[in-house]
Amino acid sequence: MPVSHLHKFGGSSLADADCYRRVAHILLTHGNSQDLIVVSAAGKTTNQLYQLLSLRQSGALWQQDLADVIGFQQQLIEQLLSNQNARNLRERLATDKAQLMSLLSLDELSDYQNNQVVSFGERWSARLLAALLGEFGVAASYLDATELLVAEEGVVPKICVERSRDNLMRLRAQRPEQRIVITGFICANDAGDTLLLGRNGSDYSATLIASLASIERVTIWTDVEGVFNADPNKINDAKLLKSLSLVEADRLAKLGSPVLHSRTLQPLFDTQVSLAVRSSYASHTDFTLVAPSSDKASAPVVTSLGSVVLFQLQLQSQLDSFLAQLQEAEIAPLAHWCQGNKLELAYTHEDSQKVQPLLQALSQQNQVTVQQTSHDFGLVALVSSDAELYRRSFARLLSREAKSLYCDSQSLVTLVPQTQVNLLTQKVHRRCAGPRKRIGIVLFGLGNIGEAWVRLFTQAKSKLSLELEAEVDLLGLVGSSKALISHEALELKDWRDAFEQNATSWHYDTLFDHFSQIPCDELIALDISASEELSWQYPKFFDQGIHLVSANKIAGSGPLDFYKELKLQLGNRRLYWRYNASCGAGLPVQHALNDLHNSGDNVEAVGGIFSGTLCWLFEHFDGQKAFSALVEEAKGLGITEPDPRDDLSGKDMQRKLLILAREIGLELELEDIALHSLVPPHLQGVATNEFLQRLHELDDDMLQQLSAAREQDKVLRYVASLDFSGEQLEAKVGLEWVDVAHPYANLTPGDNVFVIRSSFYQGNPLIIRGPGAGREVTAAAVQSDLAQICRDLVME
């Protein structure tokens, strides 16, 4: 019949009579009639049995120690069982005592007899727990694992899977509706001789039997709640992991986890069996579940070993071939470092004893030369399926004496002098696996773009927080006259109502006071306003350690000294200021310029049409309609600013060109860029209404320009251009005649286009084209900059 659950109890969970009662309660409340149970020897019984063998071997008296072992078992029987059940177990215990005395009195013991002596602890535990369950009216029986698990002999017995599975099915069928209590740690050869499964053999028994029975879950009940993201004995704020993938758990086990052991996990691979690690002392608390697979990486775990063995080799064969030999021999290193033909292998002290014979054999075959073995190092590691995300943060913490980070798909590993292990473990935990960082956001500008950003952030918030392992919360809304600053995350679906009901008037001094009191690790201000006054406050933001995302162009195109001072503050304070939305909205213009620079390219010219409004006007201006009529139409569609001169002046494009020029390292002022406005001087200073009434005064000149351009088979476009490939830099913004085949000539009305010429892009320039304005694309650019700053912050 199908079995749903297997429970395994270790020696610490069966340390005394109260522990046994606690285990019985767990099985009654967490189990069912078809469960299997695997047990270790009670308390320190196994150690005491090994001590008996040691005393016998040395010729010392062992009789009193045996009496103590038997006395402890007798006491458990008397404390837990009623008369009849107690009498039965006392009689069997007396028989066991006589058999032990007979074995220990022999002159020589075979390996099988030694194994038999040690195995009594598990047999006593299984018998007693089955009898105790019977006291509670539960149908339970005892099963010696030597009847179940058949193995081939070796350094570690190799289980015969099919034969053992058949045994399990047969034995289970003989005990319908019974809880079967099975001895851990032991199995048998074909002759029925007892074999030991080695260190942590009872846990291995449990997962092995679970895999044979296709059980849904195996729970290892122990004296800890589960697996923590660091050793709680060393890290005060270590947190319990509620979930862990099997591959992560296996890597963690190999790197020193005191709770998990790699051999225990091996039977679970290629099965659907999950593994829970729970505390038998607090069965009501949270626990760790190791899943067969996982769609997402678990939280990072930091582990360490106080001492490891480092083999330094001269390698004559291929590295992959050599490592494959170690893997095949089941002695793969914890980590390795290779430089040329010099190879370093890190091992635990236990495994180093196993690898030495193989290294000697390979040395005789002239594959390796062992140059040195060092015991001076300890190990610090981080385990996560997303280990690569933490690489930079981990690497920043390494001392000169540390080995460079060894990286694989599940872990980052370094070796450091043993005196540095604890300190580095604490630092890595604090930086990479500690409490979740809280990142606060304050939004300046609550108009159309601000509203679009809030909608976008609402959709992205949970995914971003999950990706970053951080809390990313909107904590402030600042309009032109009122502000709402909160210590708790604002409800995004009701943000507008909350602002209307709770916002109060503000000025900069009080606002920055509020910012300093917000309980978060990092604060990011989003400037989606067009406020010049706010731009001049940027130094105060940086003074308070506040990062910035700007759609506002004014600071990036302000006086050069002001701009340079901002950049200096950023470097000194390790702050972030991103402003991709200030030029091209969501188009990756600044990204492209930075990538070209980082690749070693040399940007020689940047040009384009940076205004969606001016693009729309000149794509439609074909002489069929007067230019003034098109301006009025665009204004009616909301394409222009309320005062169209803000677009027609070209000032906006001039500022964008200056931002790009500074991005590629040119120290220019705004006035260094020649500006040819479409607004005649006599209309520049009049009121908006008067300008709109006199728009027709632009028509004759614009029509003449159009006609003259057509005569040369060209079209009119309003273009920004920056060229410093020659001896003298040329920077200008204005109306140009361009060929009908030029990239500027055939745009979707409202688009932006950026044309970049560089050493790598000469005859065929790099062209970036798309919507360069609009609330959605601008909001998306702001969100992209925000997400990048958040990633940079959590990786520090």
mmCIF file of C-alpha atoms in Angstrom, residues 32-322:
data_model
loop_
_atom_site.group_PDB
_atom_site.id
_atom_site.type_symbol
_atom_site.label_atom_id
_atom_site.label_comp_id
_atom_site.label_asym_id
_atom_site.label_seq_id
_atom_site.Cartn_x
_atom_site.Cartn_y
_atom_site.Cartn_z
ATOM 1 C CA ASN A 32 -0.984 8.229 10.082
ATOM 2 C CA SER A 33 -1.334 4.476 10.157
ATOM 3 C CA GLN A 34 0.726 3.887 7.009
ATOM 4 C CA ASP A 35 3.806 5.855 8.053
ATOM 5 C CA LEU A 36 7.266 4.409 8.360
ATOM 6 C CA ILE A 37 9.609 5.371 11.200
ATOM 7 C CA VAL A 38 13.396 5.157 11.319
ATOM 8 C CA VAL A 39 15.301 5.610 14.572
ATOM 9 C CA SER A 40 18.853 6.063 15.786
ATOM 10 C CA ALA A 41 20.256 4.752 19.039
ATOM 11 C CA ALA A 42 19.061 6.684 22.085
ATOM 12 C CA GLY A 43 21.253 9.528 23.310
ATOM 13 C CA LYS A 44 24.946 8.567 23.383
ATOM 14 C CA THR A 45 24.337 4.814 23.219
ATOM 15 C CA THR A 46 26.314 4.260 20.003
ATOM 16 C CA ASN A 47 29.352 6.053 21.439
ATOM 17 C CA GLN A 48 29.107 3.915 24.550
ATOM 18 C CA LEU A 49 29.006 0.720 22.495
ATOM 19 C CA TYR A 50 32.087 1.825 20.558
ATOM 20 C CA GLN A 51 33.710 2.525 23.924
ATOM 21 C CA LEU A 52 33.011 -1.063 24.994
ATOM 22 C CA LEU A 53 34.838 -2.320 21.915
ATOM 23 C CA SER A 54 37.718 0.031 22.610
ATOM 24 C CA LEU A 55 38.013 -1.146 26.218
ATOM 25 C CA ARG A 56 37.928 -4.792 25.139
ATOM 26 C CA GLN A 57 40.579 -4.121 22.486
ATOM 27 C CA SER A 58 42.898 -2.453 24.965
ATOM 28 C CA GLY A 59 42.422 -5.186 27.555
ATOM 29 C CA ALA A 60 40.709 -2.864 30.046
ATOM 30 C CA LEU A 61 37.664 -3.824 32.092
ATOM 31 C CA TRP A 62 34.441 -3.305 30.212
ATOM 32 C CA GLN A 63 31.916 -5.027 32.459
ATOM 33 C CA GLN A 64 30.839 -1.934 34.389
ATOM 34 C CA ASP A 65 30.428 0.104 31.194
ATOM 35 C CA LEU A 66 28.219 -2.627 29.779
ATOM 36 C CA ALA A 67 26.180 -2.630 32.973
ATOM 37 C CA ASP A 68 25.719 1.138 32.618
ATOM 38 C CA VAL A 69 24.546 0.781 28.999
ATOM 39 C CA ILE A 70 22.081 -1.957 29.892
ATOM 40 C CA GLY A 71 20.979 -0.050 32.987
ATOM 41 C CA PHE A 72 20.098 3.006 30.893
ATOM 42 C CA GLN A 73 17.955 0.878 28.564
ATOM 43 C CA GLN A 74 16.319 -0.847 31.508
ATOM 44 C CA GLN A 75 15.473 2.508 33.068
ATOM 45 C CA LEU A 76 13.815 3.691 29.832
ATOM 46 C CA ILE A 77 11.706 0.520 29.722
ATOM 47 C CA GLU A 78 10.546 0.926 33.319
ATOM 48 C CA GLN A 79 9.702 4.621 32.850
ATOM 49 C CA LEU A 80 7.777 4.195 29.618
ATOM 50 C CA LEU A 81 5.998 0.846 29.568
ATOM 51 C CA SER A 82 3.322 -0.932 31.607
ATOM 52 C CA ASN A 83 4.036 -4.235 33.294
ATOM 53 C CA GLN A 84 3.405 -6.733 30.476
ATOM 54 C CA ASN A 85 5.147 -4.727 27.752
ATOM 55 C CA ALA A 86 7.971 -3.919 30.133
ATOM 56 C CA ARG A 87 8.408 -7.601 30.992
ATOM 57 C CA ASN A 88 8.709 -8.560 27.326
ATOM 58 C CA LEU A 89 11.371 -5.936 26.599
ATOM 59 C CA ARG A 90 13.276 -6.716 29.800
ATOM 60 C CA GLU A 91 13.525 -10.339 28.749
ATOM 61 C CA ARG A 92 14.823 -9.408 25.294
ATOM 62 C CA LEU A 93 17.246 -6.927 26.891
ATOM 63 C CA ALA A 94 18.579 -9.682 29.148
ATOM 64 C CA THR A 95 19.144 -11.870 26.092
ATOM 65 C CA ASP A 96 20.954 -8.977 24.378
ATOM 66 C CA LYS A 97 23.139 -8.464 27.425
ATOM 67 C CA ALA A 98 24.152 -12.105 27.436
ATOM 68 C CA GLN A 99 24.955 -11.947 23.721
ATOM 69 C CA LEU A 100 27.044 -8.810 24.227
ATOM 70 C CA MET A 101 28.977 -10.388 27.084
ATOM 71 C CA SER A 102 29.654 -13.393 24.896
ATOM 72 C CA LEU A 103 30.908 -11.258 22.024
ATOM 73 C CA LEU A 104 33.045 -8.999 24.198
ATOM 74 C CA SER A 105 34.626 -12.048 25.868
ATOM 75 C CA LEU A 106 35.978 -13.430 22.596
ATOM 76 C CA ASP A 107 39.700 -13.170 21.959
ATOM 77 C CA GLU A 108 39.129 -11.770 18.482
ATOM 78 C CA LEU A 109 36.102 -10.152 16.926
ATOM 79 C CA SER A 110 35.422 -10.136 13.224
ATOM 80 C CA ASP A 111 34.271 -6.970 11.528
ATOM 81 C CA TYR A 112 30.778 -8.413 11.398
ATOM 82 C CA GLN A 113 30.819 -9.055 15.152
ATOM 83 C CA ASN A 114 32.063 -5.526 15.833
ATOM 84 C CA ASN A 115 29.181 -4.258 13.692
ATOM 85 C CA GLN A 116 26.745 -6.414 15.606
ATOM 86 C CA VAL A 117 27.892 -4.939 18.944
ATOM 87 C CA VAL A 118 27.452 -1.381 17.705
ATOM 88 C CA SER A 119 24.045 -2.085 16.130
ATOM 89 C CA PHE A 120 22.310 -2.936 19.399
ATOM 90 C CA GLY A 121 21.559 0.730 20.082
ATOM 91 C CA GLU A 122 19.248 1.063 17.077
ATOM 92 C CA ARG A 123 17.561 -2.235 17.857
ATOM 93 C CA TRP A 124 16.773 -1.154 21.412
ATOM 94 C CA SER A 125 15.365 2.207 20.235
ATOM 95 C CA ALA A 126 13.142 0.647 17.572
ATOM 96 C CA ARG A 127 11.754 -2.016 19.919
ATOM 97 C CA LEU A 128 11.058 0.485 22.663
ATOM 98 C CA LEU A 129 9.336 3.039 20.441
ATOM 99 C CA ALA A 130 7.142 0.389 18.807
ATOM 100 C CA ALA A 131 6.135 -0.868 22.269
ATOM 101 C CA LEU A 132 5.448 2.690 23.470
ATOM 102 C CA LEU A 133 3.154 3.348 20.510
ATOM 103 C CA GLY A 134 1.342 0.156 21.457
ATOM 104 C CA GLU A 135 0.776 1.624 24.931
ATOM 105 C CA PHE A 136 -1.221 4.399 23.203
ATOM 106 C CA GLY A 137 -3.320 1.884 21.284
ATOM 107 C CA VAL A 138 -1.438 2.350 18.020
ATOM 108 C CA ALA A 139 -0.700 -0.693 15.861
ATOM 109 C CA ALA A 140 3.077 -0.657 15.546
ATOM 110 C CA SER A 141 5.810 -3.200 14.946
ATOM 111 C CA TYR A 142 9.583 -3.357 15.078
ATOM 112 C CA LEU A 143 11.692 -4.140 12.012
ATOM 113 C CA ASP A 144 15.416 -4.876 11.965
ATOM 114 C CA ALA A 145 16.841 -3.206 8.834
ATOM 115 C CA THR A 146 19.086 -6.222 8.214
ATOM 116 C CA GLU A 147 15.887 -7.963 7.033
ATOM 117 C CA LEU A 148 15.178 -5.084 4.679
ATOM 118 C CA LEU A 149 18.330 -3.498 3.246
ATOM 119 C CA VAL A 150 20.689 -5.745 1.306
ATOM 120 C CA ALA A 151 24.098 -4.353 0.382
ATOM 121 C CA GLU A 152 27.335 -5.193 -1.331
ATOM 122 C CA GLU A 153 30.329 -4.755 0.942
ATOM 123 C CA GLY A 154 32.816 -1.945 0.490
ATOM 124 C CA VAL A 155 34.361 0.963 2.340
ATOM 125 C CA VAL A 156 30.746 2.139 2.464
ATOM 126 C CA PRO A 157 28.127 -0.560 1.785
ATOM 127 C CA LYS A 158 26.397 -0.203 -1.596
ATOM 128 C CA ILE A 159 22.686 -0.884 -1.325
ATOM 129 C CA CYS A 160 21.120 -3.339 -3.752
ATOM 130 C CA VAL A 161 18.178 -1.138 -4.663
ATOM 131 C CA GLU A 162 15.833 -3.572 -6.411
ATOM 132 C CA ARG A 163 16.247 -6.365 -3.874
ATOM 133 C CA SER A 164 15.785 -3.949 -0.993
ATOM 134 C CA ARG A 165 12.679 -2.451 -2.634
ATOM 135 C CA ASP A 166 11.191 -5.925 -3.051
ATOM 136 C CA ASN A 167 11.908 -6.655 0.616
ATOM 137 C CA LEU A 168 10.207 -3.451 1.652
ATOM 138 C CA MET A 169 7.074 -4.186 -0.350
ATOM 139 C CA ARG A 170 6.915 -7.711 1.064
ATOM 140 C CA LEU A 171 7.472 -6.662 4.671
ATOM 141 C CA ARG A 172 5.003 -3.816 4.357
ATOM 142 C CA ALA A 173 2.364 -6.162 2.987
ATOM 143 C CA GLN A 174 2.857 -8.411 6.012
ATOM 144 C CA ARG A 175 2.076 -5.482 8.346
ATOM 145 C CA PRO A 176 -1.024 -3.760 6.954
ATOM 146 C CA GLU A 177 -2.175 -0.612 8.743
ATOM 147 C CA GLN A 178 0.811 -0.701 11.077
ATOM 148 C CA ARG A 179 3.398 1.880 11.838
ATOM 149 C CA ILE A 180 6.699 0.110 11.227
ATOM 150 C CA VAL A 181 9.623 1.263 13.368
ATOM 151 C CA ILE A 182 12.860 0.463 11.522
ATOM 152 C CA THR A 183 16.424 0.491 12.783
ATOM 153 C CA GLY A 184 18.616 3.095 11.154
ATOM 154 C CA PHE A 185 22.375 2.876 10.528
ATOM 155 C CA ILE A 186 22.488 -0.835 9.646
ATOM 156 C CA CYS A 187 21.963 -3.178 6.719
ATOM 157 C CA ALA A 188 23.137 -6.715 5.802
ATOM 158 C CA ASN A 189 25.115 -8.596 3.175
ATOM 159 C CA ASP A 190 23.818 -11.645 1.302
ATOM 160 C CA ALA A 191 24.772 -13.876 4.212
ATOM 161 C CA GLY A 192 22.783 -11.771 6.657
ATOM 162 C CA ASP A 193 25.862 -10.335 8.393
ATOM 163 C CA THR A 194 25.369 -6.874 9.868
ATOM 164 C CA LEU A 195 26.945 -3.962 8.001
ATOM 165 C CA LEU A 196 27.124 -0.353 9.185
ATOM 166 C CA LEU A 197 26.131 2.529 6.943
ATOM 167 C CA GLY A 198 28.720 4.862 8.437
ATOM 168 C CA ARG A 199 28.606 8.421 9.680
ATOM 169 C CA ASN A 200 25.046 9.831 9.694
ATOM 170 C CA GLY A 201 23.944 6.376 8.611
ATOM 171 C CA SER A 202 20.520 6.643 10.210
ATOM 172 C CA ASP A 203 19.629 9.772 8.215
ATOM 173 C CA TYR A 204 20.838 7.972 5.097
ATOM 174 C CA SER A 205 18.669 4.961 6.025
ATOM 175 C CA ALA A 206 15.667 7.260 6.233
ATOM 176 C CA THR A 207 16.047 8.918 2.837
ATOM 177 C CA LEU A 208 17.017 5.631 1.233
ATOM 178 C CA ILE A 209 13.919 3.835 2.538
ATOM 179 C CA ALA A 210 11.768 6.827 1.582
ATOM 180 C CA SER A 211 13.057 6.654 -1.989
ATOM 181 C CA LEU A 212 12.472 2.887 -2.122
ATOM 182 C CA ALA A 213 8.893 3.344 -0.974
ATOM 183 C CA SER A 214 8.182 6.424 -3.161
ATOM 184 C CA ILE A 215 7.083 8.300 -0.075
ATOM 185 C CA GLU A 216 5.883 11.893 -0.460
ATOM 186 C CA ARG A 217 8.003 13.251 2.350
ATOM 187 C CA VAL A 218 10.659 12.199 4.822
ATOM 188 C CA THR A 219 10.968 14.265 7.992
ATOM 189 C CA ILE A 220 14.188 14.218 9.987
ATOM 190 C CA TRP A 221 13.270 15.161 13.539
ATOM 191 C CA THR A 222 16.269 16.510 15.394
ATOM 192 C CA ASP A 223 17.219 19.001 18.097
ATOM 193 C CA VAL A 224 17.204 22.070 15.815
ATOM 194 C CA GLU A 225 14.320 23.749 13.978
ATOM 195 C CA GLY A 226 15.858 23.285 10.545
ATOM 196 C CA VAL A 227 18.495 24.836 8.328
ATOM 197 C CA PHE A 228 19.457 28.445 9.026
ATOM 198 C CA ASN A 229 21.007 30.955 6.646
ATOM 199 C CA ALA A 230 24.072 30.884 8.920
ATOM 200 C CA ASP A 231 25.168 28.970 11.994
ATOM 201 C CA PRO A 232 22.957 30.403 14.788
ATOM 202 C CA ASN A 233 25.686 29.550 17.300
ATOM 203 C CA LYS A 234 27.970 32.032 15.537
ATOM 204 C CA ILE A 235 25.571 34.556 13.944
ATOM 205 C CA ASN A 236 23.062 36.113 16.324
ATOM 206 C CA ASP A 237 20.525 37.130 13.686
ATOM 207 C CA ALA A 238 20.663 33.931 11.623
ATOM 208 C CA LYS A 239 17.243 33.147 10.179
ATOM 209 C CA LEU A 240 15.513 29.845 9.598
ATOM 210 C CA LEU A 241 15.150 28.909 5.931
ATOM 211 C CA LYS A 242 11.628 27.751 5.167
ATOM 212 C CA SER A 243 12.630 26.220 1.860
ATOM 213 C CA LEU A 244 15.716 25.015 0.029
ATOM 214 C CA SER A 245 16.164 23.200 -3.264
ATOM 215 C CA LEU A 246 17.791 19.776 -3.217
ATOM 216 C CA VAL A 247 20.817 20.917 -5.239
ATOM 217 C CA GLU A 248 21.336 23.874 -2.893
ATOM 218 C CA ALA A 249 20.981 21.626 0.142
ATOM 219 C CA ASP A 250 23.502 19.166 -1.286
ATOM 220 C CA ARG A 251 26.078 21.875 -1.954
ATOM 221 C CA LEU A 252 25.513 23.324 1.524
ATOM 222 C CA ALA A 253 25.975 19.884 3.078
ATOM 223 C CA LYS A 254 29.293 19.398 1.294
ATOM 224 C CA LEU A 255 30.493 22.805 2.498
ATOM 225 C CA GLY A 256 30.039 22.229 6.194
ATOM 226 C CA SER A 257 26.382 22.421 7.186
ATOM 227 C CA PRO A 258 26.042 20.868 10.661
ATOM 228 C CA VAL A 259 22.416 19.893 9.932
ATOM 229 C CA LEU A 260 22.501 18.384 6.435
ATOM 230 C CA HIS A 261 24.843 15.696 5.154
ATOM 231 C CA SER A 262 25.440 15.076 1.476
ATOM 232 C CA ARG A 263 25.165 11.296 1.690
ATOM 233 C CA THR A 264 21.735 11.657 3.295
ATOM 234 C CA LEU A 265 20.525 13.658 0.292
ATOM 235 C CA GLN A 266 21.769 11.393 -2.496
ATOM 236 C CA PRO A 267 18.809 8.934 -2.479
ATOM 237 C CA LEU A 268 16.447 11.876 -3.063
ATOM 238 C CA PHE A 269 17.874 12.839 -6.443
ATOM 239 C CA ASP A 270 15.691 11.770 -9.366
ATOM 240 C CA THR A 271 12.712 11.287 -7.035
ATOM 241 C CA GLN A 272 9.756 13.430 -5.998
ATOM 242 C CA VAL A 273 10.462 12.941 -2.299
ATOM 243 C CA SER A 274 10.755 16.124 -0.261
ATOM 244 C CA LEU A 275 12.755 16.358 2.967
ATOM 245 C CA ALA A 276 11.680 18.283 6.054
ATOM 246 C CA VAL A 277 14.079 19.104 8.886
ATOM 247 C CA ARG A 278 12.161 19.774 12.109
ATOM 248 C CA SER A 279 12.712 20.040 15.841
ATOM 249 C CA SER A 280 11.265 17.244 17.928
ATOM 250 C CA TYR A 281 11.493 19.615 20.888
ATOM 251 C CA ALA A 282 9.235 22.200 19.216
ATOM 252 C CA SER A 283 7.094 20.421 16.655
ATOM 253 C CA HIS A 284 4.729 23.409 16.352
ATOM 254 C CA THR A 285 7.394 25.785 14.991
ATOM 255 C CA ASP A 286 8.425 26.539 11.415
ATOM 256 C CA PHE A 287 10.839 24.167 9.720
ATOM 257 C CA THR A 288 12.932 23.779 6.579
ATOM 258 C CA LEU A 289 11.600 21.929 3.557
ATOM 259 C CA VAL A 290 14.084 20.648 0.984
ATOM 260 C CA ALA A 291 12.200 20.341 -2.293
ATOM 261 C CA PRO A 292 13.199 18.053 -5.175
ATOM 262 C CA SER A 293 13.255 21.105 -7.441
ATOM 263 C CA SER A 294 12.464 24.784 -7.169
ATOM 264 C CA ASP A 295 11.393 27.513 -9.605
ATOM 265 C CA LYS A 296 13.312 30.140 -7.685
ATOM 266 C CA ALA A 297 16.504 30.317 -5.704
ATOM 267 C CA SER A 298 16.314 30.177 -1.937
ATOM 268 C CA ALA A 299 17.726 32.881 0.264
ATOM 269 C CA PRO A 300 21.531 32.754 0.349
ATOM 270 C CA VAL A 301 23.127 30.649 3.081
ATOM 271 C CA VAL A 302 26.528 31.349 4.592
ATOM 272 C CA THR A 303 28.528 28.432 5.944
ATOM 273 C CA SER A 304 32.081 27.909 7.139
ATOM 274 C CA LEU A 305 34.647 25.343 8.229
ATOM 275 C CA GLY A 306 37.201 26.366 10.819
ATOM 276 C CA SER A 307 39.908 24.240 9.236
ATOM 277 C CA VAL A 308 40.411 22.518 5.888
ATOM 278 C CA VAL A 309 43.266 20.740 4.157
ATOM 279 C CA LEU A 310 44.712 22.356 1.027
ATOM 280 C CA PHE A 311 46.618 20.159 -1.427
ATOM 281 C CA GLN A 312 48.925 22.025 -3.794
ATOM 282 C CA LEU A 313 49.681 19.969 -6.907
ATOM 283 C CA GLN A 314 51.638 20.157 -10.113
ATOM 284 C CA LEU A 315 49.195 18.821 -12.702
ATOM 285 C CA GLN A 316 50.503 16.850 -15.682
ATOM 286 C CA SER A 317 47.152 15.702 -17.109
ATOM 287 C CA GLN A 318 44.119 17.695 -18.295
ATOM 288 C CA LEU A 319 42.234 19.432 -15.491
ATOM 289 C CA ASP A 320 38.778 18.165 -16.523
ATOM 290 C CA SER A 321 40.021 14.599 -16.744
ATOM 291 C CA PHE A 322 41.694 14.806 -13.353
#
